[in-house]
Coordinates of C-alpha atoms in Angstrom, one line a residue:
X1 CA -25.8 -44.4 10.8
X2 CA -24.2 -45.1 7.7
X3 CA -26.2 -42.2 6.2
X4 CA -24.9 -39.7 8.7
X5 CA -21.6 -40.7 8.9
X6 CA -21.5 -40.2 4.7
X7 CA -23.3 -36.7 5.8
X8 CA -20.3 -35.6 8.0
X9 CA -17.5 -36.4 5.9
X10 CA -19.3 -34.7 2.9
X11 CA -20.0 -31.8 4.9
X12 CA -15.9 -31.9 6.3
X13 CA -15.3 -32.1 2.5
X14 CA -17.1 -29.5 1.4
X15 CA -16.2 -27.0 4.5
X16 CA -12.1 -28.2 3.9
X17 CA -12.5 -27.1 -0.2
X18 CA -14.1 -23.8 0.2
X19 CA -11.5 -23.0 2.8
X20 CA -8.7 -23.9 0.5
X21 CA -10.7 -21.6 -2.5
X22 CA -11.3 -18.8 0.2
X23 CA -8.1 -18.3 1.0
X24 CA -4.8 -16.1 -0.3
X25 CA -1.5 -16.8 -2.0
X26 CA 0.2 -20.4 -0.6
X27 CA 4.1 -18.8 -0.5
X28 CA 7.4 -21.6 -0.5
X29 CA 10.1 -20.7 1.1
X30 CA 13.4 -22.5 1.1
X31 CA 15.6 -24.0 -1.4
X32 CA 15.4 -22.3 -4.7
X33 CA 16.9 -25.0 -6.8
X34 CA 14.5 -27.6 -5.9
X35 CA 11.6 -24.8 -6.8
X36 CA 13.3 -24.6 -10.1
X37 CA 12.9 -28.7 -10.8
X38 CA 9.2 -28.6 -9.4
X39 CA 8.1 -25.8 -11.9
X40 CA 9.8 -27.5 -14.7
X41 CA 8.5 -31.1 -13.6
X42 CA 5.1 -29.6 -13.3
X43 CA 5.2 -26.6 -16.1
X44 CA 4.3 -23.9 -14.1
X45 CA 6.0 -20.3 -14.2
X46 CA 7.3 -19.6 -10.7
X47 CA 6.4 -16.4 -9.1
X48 CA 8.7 -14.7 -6.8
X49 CA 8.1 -12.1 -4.5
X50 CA 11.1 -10.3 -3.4
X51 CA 10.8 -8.9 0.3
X52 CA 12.6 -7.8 3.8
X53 CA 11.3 -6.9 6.9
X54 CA 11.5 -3.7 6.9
X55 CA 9.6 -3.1 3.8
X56 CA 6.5 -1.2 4.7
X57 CA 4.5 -1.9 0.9
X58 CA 5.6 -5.4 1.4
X59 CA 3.6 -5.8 4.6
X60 CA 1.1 -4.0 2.5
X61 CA 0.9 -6.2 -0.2
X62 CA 0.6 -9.2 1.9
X63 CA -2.3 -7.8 3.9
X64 CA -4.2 -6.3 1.4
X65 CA -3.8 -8.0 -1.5
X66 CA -2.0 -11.4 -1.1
X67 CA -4.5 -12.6 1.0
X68 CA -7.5 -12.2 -0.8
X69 CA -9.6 -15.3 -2.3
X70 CA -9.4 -13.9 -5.6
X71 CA -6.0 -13.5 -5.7
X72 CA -5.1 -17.1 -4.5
X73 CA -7.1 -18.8 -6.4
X74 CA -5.8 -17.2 -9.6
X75 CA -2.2 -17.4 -8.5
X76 CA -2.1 -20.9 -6.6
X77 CA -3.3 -22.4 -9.8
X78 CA -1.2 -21.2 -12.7
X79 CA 2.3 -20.6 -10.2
X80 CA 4.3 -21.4 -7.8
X81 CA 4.5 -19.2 -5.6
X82 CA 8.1 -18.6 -3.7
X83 CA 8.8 -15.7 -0.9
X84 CA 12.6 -14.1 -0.9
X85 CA 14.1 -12.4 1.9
X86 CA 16.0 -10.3 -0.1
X87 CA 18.3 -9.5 2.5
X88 CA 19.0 -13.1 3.1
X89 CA 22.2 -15.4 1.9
X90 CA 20.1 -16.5 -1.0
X91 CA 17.9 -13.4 -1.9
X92 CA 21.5 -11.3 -2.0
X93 CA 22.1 -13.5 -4.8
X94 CA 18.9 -14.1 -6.5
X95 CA 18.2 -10.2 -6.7
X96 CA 21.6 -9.8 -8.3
X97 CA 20.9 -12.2 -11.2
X98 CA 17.5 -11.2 -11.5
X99 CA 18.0 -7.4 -11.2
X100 CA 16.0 -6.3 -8.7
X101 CA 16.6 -2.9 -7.3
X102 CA 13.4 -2.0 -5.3
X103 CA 11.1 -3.9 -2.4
X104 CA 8.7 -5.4 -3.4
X105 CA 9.1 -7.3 -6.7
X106 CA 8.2 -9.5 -8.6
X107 CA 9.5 -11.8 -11.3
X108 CA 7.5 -14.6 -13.0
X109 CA 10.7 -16.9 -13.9
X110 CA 10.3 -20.1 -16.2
X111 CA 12.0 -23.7 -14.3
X112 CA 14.9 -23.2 -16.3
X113 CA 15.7 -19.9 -14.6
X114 CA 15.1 -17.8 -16.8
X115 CA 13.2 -14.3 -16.6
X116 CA 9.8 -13.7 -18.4
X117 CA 9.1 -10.9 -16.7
X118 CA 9.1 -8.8 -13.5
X119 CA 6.7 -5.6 -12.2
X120 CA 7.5 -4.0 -8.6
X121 CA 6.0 -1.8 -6.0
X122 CA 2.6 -1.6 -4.5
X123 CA -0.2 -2.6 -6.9
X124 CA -3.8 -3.0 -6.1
X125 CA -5.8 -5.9 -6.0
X126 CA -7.4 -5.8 -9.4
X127 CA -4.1 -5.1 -11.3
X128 CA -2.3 -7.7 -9.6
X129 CA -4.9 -9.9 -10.5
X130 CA -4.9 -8.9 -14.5
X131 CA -0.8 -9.4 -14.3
X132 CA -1.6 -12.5 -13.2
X133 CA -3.6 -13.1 -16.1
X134 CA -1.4 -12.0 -18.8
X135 CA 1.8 -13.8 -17.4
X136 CA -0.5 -17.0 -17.5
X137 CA -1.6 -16.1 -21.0
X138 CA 1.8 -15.3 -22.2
X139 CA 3.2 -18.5 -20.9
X140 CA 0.7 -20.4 -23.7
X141 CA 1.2 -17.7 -26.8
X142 CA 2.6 -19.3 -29.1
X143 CA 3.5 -16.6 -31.8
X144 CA 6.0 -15.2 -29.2
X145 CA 7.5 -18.6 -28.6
X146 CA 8.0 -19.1 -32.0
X147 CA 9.6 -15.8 -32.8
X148 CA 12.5 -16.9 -29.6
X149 CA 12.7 -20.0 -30.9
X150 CA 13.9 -18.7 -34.5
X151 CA 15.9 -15.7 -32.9
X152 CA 17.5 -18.8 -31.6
X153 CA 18.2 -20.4 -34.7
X154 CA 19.9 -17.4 -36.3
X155 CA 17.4 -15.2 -37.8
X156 CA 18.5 -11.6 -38.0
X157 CA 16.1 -9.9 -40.9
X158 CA 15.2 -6.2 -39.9
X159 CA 10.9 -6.7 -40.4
X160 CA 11.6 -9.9 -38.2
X161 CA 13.6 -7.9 -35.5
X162 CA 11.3 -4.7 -35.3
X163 CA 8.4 -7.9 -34.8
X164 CA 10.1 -9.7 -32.1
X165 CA 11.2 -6.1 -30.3
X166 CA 7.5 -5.1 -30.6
X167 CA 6.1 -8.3 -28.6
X168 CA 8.7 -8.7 -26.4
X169 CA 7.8 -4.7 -25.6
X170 CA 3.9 -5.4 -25.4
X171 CA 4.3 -8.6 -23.6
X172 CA 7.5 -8.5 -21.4
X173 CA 7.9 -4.6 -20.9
X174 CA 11.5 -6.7 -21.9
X175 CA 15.2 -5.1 -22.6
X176 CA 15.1 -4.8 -26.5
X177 CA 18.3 -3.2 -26.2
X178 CA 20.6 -6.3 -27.7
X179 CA 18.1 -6.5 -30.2
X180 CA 17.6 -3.2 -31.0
X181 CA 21.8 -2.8 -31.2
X182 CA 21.8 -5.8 -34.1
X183 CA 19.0 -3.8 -36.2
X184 CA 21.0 -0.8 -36.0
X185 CA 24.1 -2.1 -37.2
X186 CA 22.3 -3.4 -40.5
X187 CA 20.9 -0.6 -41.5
X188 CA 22.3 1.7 -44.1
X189 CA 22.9 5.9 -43.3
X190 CA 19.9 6.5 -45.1
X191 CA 17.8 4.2 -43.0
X192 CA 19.0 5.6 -39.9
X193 CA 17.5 8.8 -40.7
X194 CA 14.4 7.4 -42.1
X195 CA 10.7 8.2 -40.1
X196 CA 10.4 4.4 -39.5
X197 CA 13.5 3.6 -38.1
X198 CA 14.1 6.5 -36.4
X199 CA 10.8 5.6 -34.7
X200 CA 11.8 2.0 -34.1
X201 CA 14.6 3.2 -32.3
X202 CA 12.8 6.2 -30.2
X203 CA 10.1 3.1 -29.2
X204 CA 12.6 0.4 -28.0
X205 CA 15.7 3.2 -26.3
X206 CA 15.9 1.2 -23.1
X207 CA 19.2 2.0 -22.1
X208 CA 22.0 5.1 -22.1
X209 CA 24.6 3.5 -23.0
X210 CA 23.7 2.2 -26.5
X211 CA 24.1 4.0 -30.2
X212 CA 19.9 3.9 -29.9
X213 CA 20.3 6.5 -26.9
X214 CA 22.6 8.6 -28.8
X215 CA 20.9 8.7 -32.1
X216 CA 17.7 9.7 -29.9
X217 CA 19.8 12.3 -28.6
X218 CA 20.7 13.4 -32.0
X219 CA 17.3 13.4 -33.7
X220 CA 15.6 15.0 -31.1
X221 CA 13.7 18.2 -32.2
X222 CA 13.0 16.0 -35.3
X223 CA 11.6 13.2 -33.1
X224 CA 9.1 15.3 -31.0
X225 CA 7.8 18.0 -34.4
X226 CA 7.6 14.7 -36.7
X227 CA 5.9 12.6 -33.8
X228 CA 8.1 9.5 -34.3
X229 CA 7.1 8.3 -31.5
X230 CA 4.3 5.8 -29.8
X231 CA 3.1 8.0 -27.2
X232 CA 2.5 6.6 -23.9
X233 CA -0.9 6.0 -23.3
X234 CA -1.3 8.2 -20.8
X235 CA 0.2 10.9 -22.5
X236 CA -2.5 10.5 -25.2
X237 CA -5.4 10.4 -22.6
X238 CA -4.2 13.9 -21.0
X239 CA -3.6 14.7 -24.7
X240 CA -7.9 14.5 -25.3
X241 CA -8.7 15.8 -22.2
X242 CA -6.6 19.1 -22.9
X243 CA -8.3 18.9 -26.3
X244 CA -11.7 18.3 -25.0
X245 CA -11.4 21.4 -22.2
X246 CA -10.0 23.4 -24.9
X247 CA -13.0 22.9 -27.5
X248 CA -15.5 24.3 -24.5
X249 CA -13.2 27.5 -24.2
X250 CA -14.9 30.3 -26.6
X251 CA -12.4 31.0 -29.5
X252 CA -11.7 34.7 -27.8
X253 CA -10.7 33.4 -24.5
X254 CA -7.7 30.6 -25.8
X255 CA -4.5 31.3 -25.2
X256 CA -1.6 31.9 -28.2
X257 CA -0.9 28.5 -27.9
X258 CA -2.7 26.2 -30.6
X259 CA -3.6 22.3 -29.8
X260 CA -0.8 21.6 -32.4
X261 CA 1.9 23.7 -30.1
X262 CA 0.2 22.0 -26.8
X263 CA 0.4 18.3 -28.3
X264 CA 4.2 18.8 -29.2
X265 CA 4.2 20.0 -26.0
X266 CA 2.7 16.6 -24.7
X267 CA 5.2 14.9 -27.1
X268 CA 8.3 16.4 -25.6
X269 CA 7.7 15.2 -22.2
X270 CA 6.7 11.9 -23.0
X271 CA 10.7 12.1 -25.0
X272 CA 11.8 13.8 -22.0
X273 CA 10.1 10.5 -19.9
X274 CA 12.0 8.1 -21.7
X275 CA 15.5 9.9 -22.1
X276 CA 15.3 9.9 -18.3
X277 CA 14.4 6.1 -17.7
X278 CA 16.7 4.9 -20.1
X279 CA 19.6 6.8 -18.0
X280 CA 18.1 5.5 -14.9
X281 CA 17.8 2.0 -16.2
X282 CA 22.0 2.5 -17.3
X283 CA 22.7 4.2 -13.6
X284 CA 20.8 1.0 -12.0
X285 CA 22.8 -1.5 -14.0
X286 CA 26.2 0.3 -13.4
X287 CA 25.4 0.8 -9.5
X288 CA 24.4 -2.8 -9.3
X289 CA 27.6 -4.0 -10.9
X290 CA 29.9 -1.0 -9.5
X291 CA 30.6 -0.4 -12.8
X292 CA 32.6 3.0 -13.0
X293 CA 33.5 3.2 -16.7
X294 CA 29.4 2.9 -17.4
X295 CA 29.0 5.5 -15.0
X296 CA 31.0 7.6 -16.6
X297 CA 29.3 7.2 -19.7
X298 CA 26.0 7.6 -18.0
X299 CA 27.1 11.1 -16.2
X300 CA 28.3 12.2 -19.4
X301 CA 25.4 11.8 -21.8
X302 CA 23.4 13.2 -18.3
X303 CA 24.8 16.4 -18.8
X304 CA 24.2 16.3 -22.3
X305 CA 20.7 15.6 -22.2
X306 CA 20.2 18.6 -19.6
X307 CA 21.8 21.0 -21.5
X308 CA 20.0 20.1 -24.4
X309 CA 16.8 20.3 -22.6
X310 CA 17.9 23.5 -21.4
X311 CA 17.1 22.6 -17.8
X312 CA 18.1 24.7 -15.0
X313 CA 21.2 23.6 -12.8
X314 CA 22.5 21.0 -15.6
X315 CA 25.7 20.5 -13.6
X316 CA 24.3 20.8 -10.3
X317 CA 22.0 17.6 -11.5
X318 CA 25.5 16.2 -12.2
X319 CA 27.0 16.4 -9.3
X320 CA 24.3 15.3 -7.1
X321 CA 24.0 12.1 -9.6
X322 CA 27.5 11.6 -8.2
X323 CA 27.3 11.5 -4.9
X324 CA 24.3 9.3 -5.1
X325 CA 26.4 7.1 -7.5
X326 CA 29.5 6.7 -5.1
X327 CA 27.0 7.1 -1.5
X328 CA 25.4 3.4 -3.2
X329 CA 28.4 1.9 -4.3
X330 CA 30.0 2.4 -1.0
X331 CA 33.1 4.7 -2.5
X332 CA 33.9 7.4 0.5
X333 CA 37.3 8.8 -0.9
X334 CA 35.6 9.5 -4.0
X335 CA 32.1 10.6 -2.4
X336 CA 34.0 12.9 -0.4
X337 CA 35.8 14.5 -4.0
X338 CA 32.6 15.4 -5.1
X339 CA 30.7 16.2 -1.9
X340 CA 33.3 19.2 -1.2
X341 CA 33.0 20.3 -4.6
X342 CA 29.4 20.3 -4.5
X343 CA 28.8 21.7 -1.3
X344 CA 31.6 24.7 -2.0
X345 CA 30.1 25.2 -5.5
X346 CA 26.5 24.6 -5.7
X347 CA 25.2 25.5 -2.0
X348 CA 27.5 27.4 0.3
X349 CA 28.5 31.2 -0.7
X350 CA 32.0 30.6 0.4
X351 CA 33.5 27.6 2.8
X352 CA 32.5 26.7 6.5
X353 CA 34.9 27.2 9.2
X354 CA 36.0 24.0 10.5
X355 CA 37.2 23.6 14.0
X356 CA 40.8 22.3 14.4
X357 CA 40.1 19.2 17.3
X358 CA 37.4 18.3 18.9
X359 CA 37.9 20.9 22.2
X360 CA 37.6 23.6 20.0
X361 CA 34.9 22.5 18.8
X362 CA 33.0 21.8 22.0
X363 CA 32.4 25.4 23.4
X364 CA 30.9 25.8 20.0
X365 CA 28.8 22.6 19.7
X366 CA 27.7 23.5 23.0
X367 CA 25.5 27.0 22.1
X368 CA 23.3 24.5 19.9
X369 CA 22.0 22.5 23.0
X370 CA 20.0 25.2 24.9
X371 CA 21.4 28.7 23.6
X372 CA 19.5 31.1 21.4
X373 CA 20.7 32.5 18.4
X374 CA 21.6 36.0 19.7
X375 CA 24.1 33.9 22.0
X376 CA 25.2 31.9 19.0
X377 CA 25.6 34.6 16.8
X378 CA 25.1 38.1 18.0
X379 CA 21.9 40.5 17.7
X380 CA 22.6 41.3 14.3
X381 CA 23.1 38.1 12.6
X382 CA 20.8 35.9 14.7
X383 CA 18.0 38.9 13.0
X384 CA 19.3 38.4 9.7
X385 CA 19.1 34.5 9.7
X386 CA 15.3 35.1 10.9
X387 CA 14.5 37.4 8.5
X388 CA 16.0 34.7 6.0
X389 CA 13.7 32.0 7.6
X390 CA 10.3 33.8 7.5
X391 CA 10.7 35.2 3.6
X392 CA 9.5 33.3 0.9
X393 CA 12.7 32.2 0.3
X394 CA 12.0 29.5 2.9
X395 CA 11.7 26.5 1.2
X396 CA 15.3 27.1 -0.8
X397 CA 16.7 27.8 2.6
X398 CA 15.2 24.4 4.2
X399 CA 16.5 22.5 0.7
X400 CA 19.9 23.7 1.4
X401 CA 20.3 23.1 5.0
X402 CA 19.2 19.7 3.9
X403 CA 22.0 19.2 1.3
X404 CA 24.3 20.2 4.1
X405 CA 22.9 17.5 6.4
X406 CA 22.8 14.7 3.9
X407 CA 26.3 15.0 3.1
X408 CA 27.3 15.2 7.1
X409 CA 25.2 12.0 7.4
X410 CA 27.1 10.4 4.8
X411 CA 30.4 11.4 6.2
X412 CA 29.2 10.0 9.2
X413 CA 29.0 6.5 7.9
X414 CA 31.4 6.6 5.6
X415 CA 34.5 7.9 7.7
X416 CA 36.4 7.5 11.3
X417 CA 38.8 9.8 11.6
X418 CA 38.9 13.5 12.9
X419 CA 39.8 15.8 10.3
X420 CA 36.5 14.5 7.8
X421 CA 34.2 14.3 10.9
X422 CA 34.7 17.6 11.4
X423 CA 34.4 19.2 8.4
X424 CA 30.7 17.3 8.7
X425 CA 30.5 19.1 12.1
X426 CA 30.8 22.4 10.4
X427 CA 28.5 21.5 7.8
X428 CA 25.7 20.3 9.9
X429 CA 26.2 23.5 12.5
X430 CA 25.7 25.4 9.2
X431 CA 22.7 23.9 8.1
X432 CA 20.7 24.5 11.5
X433 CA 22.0 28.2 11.5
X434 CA 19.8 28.4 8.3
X435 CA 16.9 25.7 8.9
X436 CA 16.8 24.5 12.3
X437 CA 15.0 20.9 12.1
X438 CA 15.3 18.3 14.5
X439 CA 16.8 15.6 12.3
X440 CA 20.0 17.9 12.2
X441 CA 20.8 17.4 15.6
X442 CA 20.4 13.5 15.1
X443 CA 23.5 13.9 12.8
X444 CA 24.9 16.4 14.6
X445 CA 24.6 14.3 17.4
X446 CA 25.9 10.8 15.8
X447 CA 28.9 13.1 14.5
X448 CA 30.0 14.6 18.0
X449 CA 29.8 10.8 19.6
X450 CA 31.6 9.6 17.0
X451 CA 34.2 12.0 17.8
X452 CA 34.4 11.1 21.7
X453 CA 31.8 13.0 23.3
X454 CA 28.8 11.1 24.3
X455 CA 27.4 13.6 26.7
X456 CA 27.6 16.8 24.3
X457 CA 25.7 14.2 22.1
X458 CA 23.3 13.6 24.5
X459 CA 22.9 17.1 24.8
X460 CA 22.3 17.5 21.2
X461 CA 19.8 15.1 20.9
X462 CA 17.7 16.5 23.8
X463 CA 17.9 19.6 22.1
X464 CA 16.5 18.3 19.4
X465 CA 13.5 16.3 20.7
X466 CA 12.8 19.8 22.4
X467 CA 12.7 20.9 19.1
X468 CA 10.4 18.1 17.6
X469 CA 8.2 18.6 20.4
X470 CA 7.3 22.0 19.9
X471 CA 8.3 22.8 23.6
X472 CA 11.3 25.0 22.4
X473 CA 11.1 28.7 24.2
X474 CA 13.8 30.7 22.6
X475 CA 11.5 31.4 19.0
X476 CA 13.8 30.3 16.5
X477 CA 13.0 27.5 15.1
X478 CA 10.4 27.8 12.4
X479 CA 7.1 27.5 13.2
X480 CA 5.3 23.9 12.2
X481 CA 3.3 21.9 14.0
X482 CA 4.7 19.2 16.1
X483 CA 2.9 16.5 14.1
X484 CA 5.1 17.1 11.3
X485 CA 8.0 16.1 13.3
X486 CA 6.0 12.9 14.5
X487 CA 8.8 10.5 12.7
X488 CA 11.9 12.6 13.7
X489 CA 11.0 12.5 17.5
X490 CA 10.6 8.6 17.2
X491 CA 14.7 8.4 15.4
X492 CA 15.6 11.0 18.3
X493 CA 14.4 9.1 20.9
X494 CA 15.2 5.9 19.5
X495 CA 19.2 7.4 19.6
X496 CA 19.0 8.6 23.0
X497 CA 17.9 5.7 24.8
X498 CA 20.7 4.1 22.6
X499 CA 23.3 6.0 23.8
X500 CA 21.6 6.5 27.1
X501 CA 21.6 2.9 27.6
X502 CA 25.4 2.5 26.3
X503 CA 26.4 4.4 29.7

């Protein structure tokens, strides 16, 4: 009896430790502070996924990845592992001081607090599982610890900078701007244009609004015919692969261009690549922080960059970095600045009409419920716009009935009384006279309730379901097929029973 009773609870052992192995990522939840004193008590990095609800890759990540064997084991045994709403009290906060900007993401954070480094977005099983790996690696390399240990203690030489800068890159994917800033300001004229520093500072730009980002700007034909730069790796695999094709392609058949001409090629987008991110990584700082003067500086060294890429529409760019700027900082009086000037500059020929109250608006809001466009606008126009809707022009004409939209939607949130809602009326009525979608009439809609007038609204929002559908009769909407509008009908419907039920 003894025997069997030894049996059992060896079996009850053995089936309770392979479930513990066969299982995915053990999350905390709760206070952070007291996750903080564990990992230090324990020396363990914590890892931190940041999350909401309504996060679709987040729900991805936890079914497909977090939940795997492989993945547990790995990270149950090197971290602890701690869930944050980031729409919560708490993840409000901790996203702030650890910079997070994106859903989901993740940052591997020593018990002092500290940041050692962060990734975010979707990633697959078996790179999540080699990030793992190198985060639990780095946490016993002792060459890095070493070098932030004497950075620490004062040391400031330029070979032991460019070092540090270098493993912090390869290790950390880490902000080497601070560092990069102290190099800078030791080295002499003649250093600063010298191949090696010059490529020191094009390998560590992180950020626009440093003296690295403007000396970049500066050197730049030099940078990309002189190659001072690392190239990205995958810049140097499509590199080989263009030069493998190439050497299959008889000698009379090649194009003008030589390998030399299509690698400098490769070379200026991969400059191009990280001009961009290091204004990005600026405009996410100065959006996080609502930081106005920064953007400034950040929307004028855009513009720069643009026309010194020679890109098409360099102020257009401009202006549309502004209203994203002041639409995620929450500014309306000076989202609305731009928004007119953008609108009346870069998309409409001349300005809308805007009605002068809301009844004269109402006969006209009401031809968009169930009218055609020879009712709306006469023979003659309503064949002009369909003419512009079938040419080849099309996808222009849909991109700018969009901008139109976009901006109505924002006045819609951003502003209560009459004379801005509107002039987003007359903007949005524009925009389905040249595209006619169905998520215009959810704004169009939203607008006209705003205004008082929940039955026109309802109207509007039938009118567009009809639309999504694919039920409407009169031939002017563009032809696509309902499944396309799958999403829209769903927002439609979702805002009519809404204001359906409000009744």
């Amino acid at each position: 009896m003894q025997h069997f009773i030894h049996f059992l609870s060896l079996l009850l052992f053995c089936t309770l430790t392979q479930t513990s192995f066969a299982q995915g990522i053990q999350f905390e939840k709760g206070d952070w502070e007291a996750t903080k004193a564990r990992a230090t008590q324990v020396d363990k990095i914590i890892f931190a996924e940041f999350y909401t609800d309504w996060c679709a890759p987040c729900k991805k990540m936890a079914r497909n990845v977090f939940a795997q064997p492989t993945v547990g084991e790995l990270y149950n045994q090197h971290f602890i592992n701690f869930k944050i709403d980031g729409d919560s009290q708490q993840g409000q906060q901790l996203k702030q001081r650890y910079g997070v900007t994106a859903y989901p993401s993740y940052v591997f954070i020593r018990g002092d607090g500290s940041p050692l480094f962060s990734e975010k977005g979707y990633i697959e099983e078996a790179d999540f599982i080699a990030l793992g790996e190198k985060v639990a690696l780095l946490k016993t390399d002792t060459q890095l610890t070493e070098l932030r240990q004497a950075y620490q203690s004062g040391e400031r030489g330029k070979a032991f900078l460019v070092e540090f800068m270098e493993l912090r890159r390869d290790w950390l994917k880490a902000d080497n701007s601070a560092l990069l800033n102290e190099l800078i300001t030791q080295l002499s004229e003649e250093e600063l244009q010298s191949p090696e520093y010059i490529k020191v500072i094009a390998d560590h730009c992180y950020r626009a609004d440093t003296r690295a980002f403007d000396l970049m700007l500066a050197q730049q034909e030099r940078i990309i015919s002189e190659e001072l730069l690392t190239l990205d790796p995958a810049y140097e695999e499509a590199h080989q692969k263009q030069k493998e094709q190439l050497e299959q392609i008889p000698a009379s058949q090649l194009l003008e261009a030589s390998p030399q001409q299509l690698r400098q090629k490769i070379i200026q987008q991969d400059y191009e690549k990280r001009m961009d991110e290091a204004l990005n990584n600026s405009f996410s700082i100065a959006t996080r922080n609502k930081d106005n003067a920064l953007f400034e500086e950040i929307l004028r060294k855009h513009l720069q960059l643009n026309q010194q890429l020679k890109r098409r529409r360099s102020q257009q760019r401009n202006d549309r970095l502004q209203l994203r700027y002041y639409r995620l900082t929450e500014q309306a009086e000076p989202y609305a600045r731009v928004a007119e000037t953008y609108l009346n500059t870069h998309v409409l020929s001349q300005p809308v009409k805007v009605a002068k109250d809301l009844d004269s608006l109402r006969q006209q809001a009401l031809l968009f419920t169930d009218a055609s466009l020879e009712d709306q606008l006469g023979v003659r126009q309503a064949n002009k716009i369909r003419e512009l809707r079938s040419q080849s022009r099309q996808l222009s004409i849909r991109n700018t009935a969009r901008d139109l939209t976009e901006v109505a939607e924002q006045y819609y949130e951003f502003f209560d009384d009459e004379v801005q809602l509107l002039k987003a009326v007359a903007w949005v009525e524009e925009a389905i006279l040249r595209y006619d979608e169905p998520l215009h009439y959810l704004t169009y809609a939203r607008l006209i309730n705003k205004l008082g007038d929940k039955a026109l609204a309802i109207k509007l929002l039938e009118r567009g379901l009809t639309l999504a559908r694919g039920t409407a009769k009169d031939g002017d909407k563009v032809a696509v097929s309902p499944r396309v509008w799958r999403k829209d009908r769903k927002l439609l419907d979702r805002e009519l029973k809404k204001l359906k039920a409000d009744n």
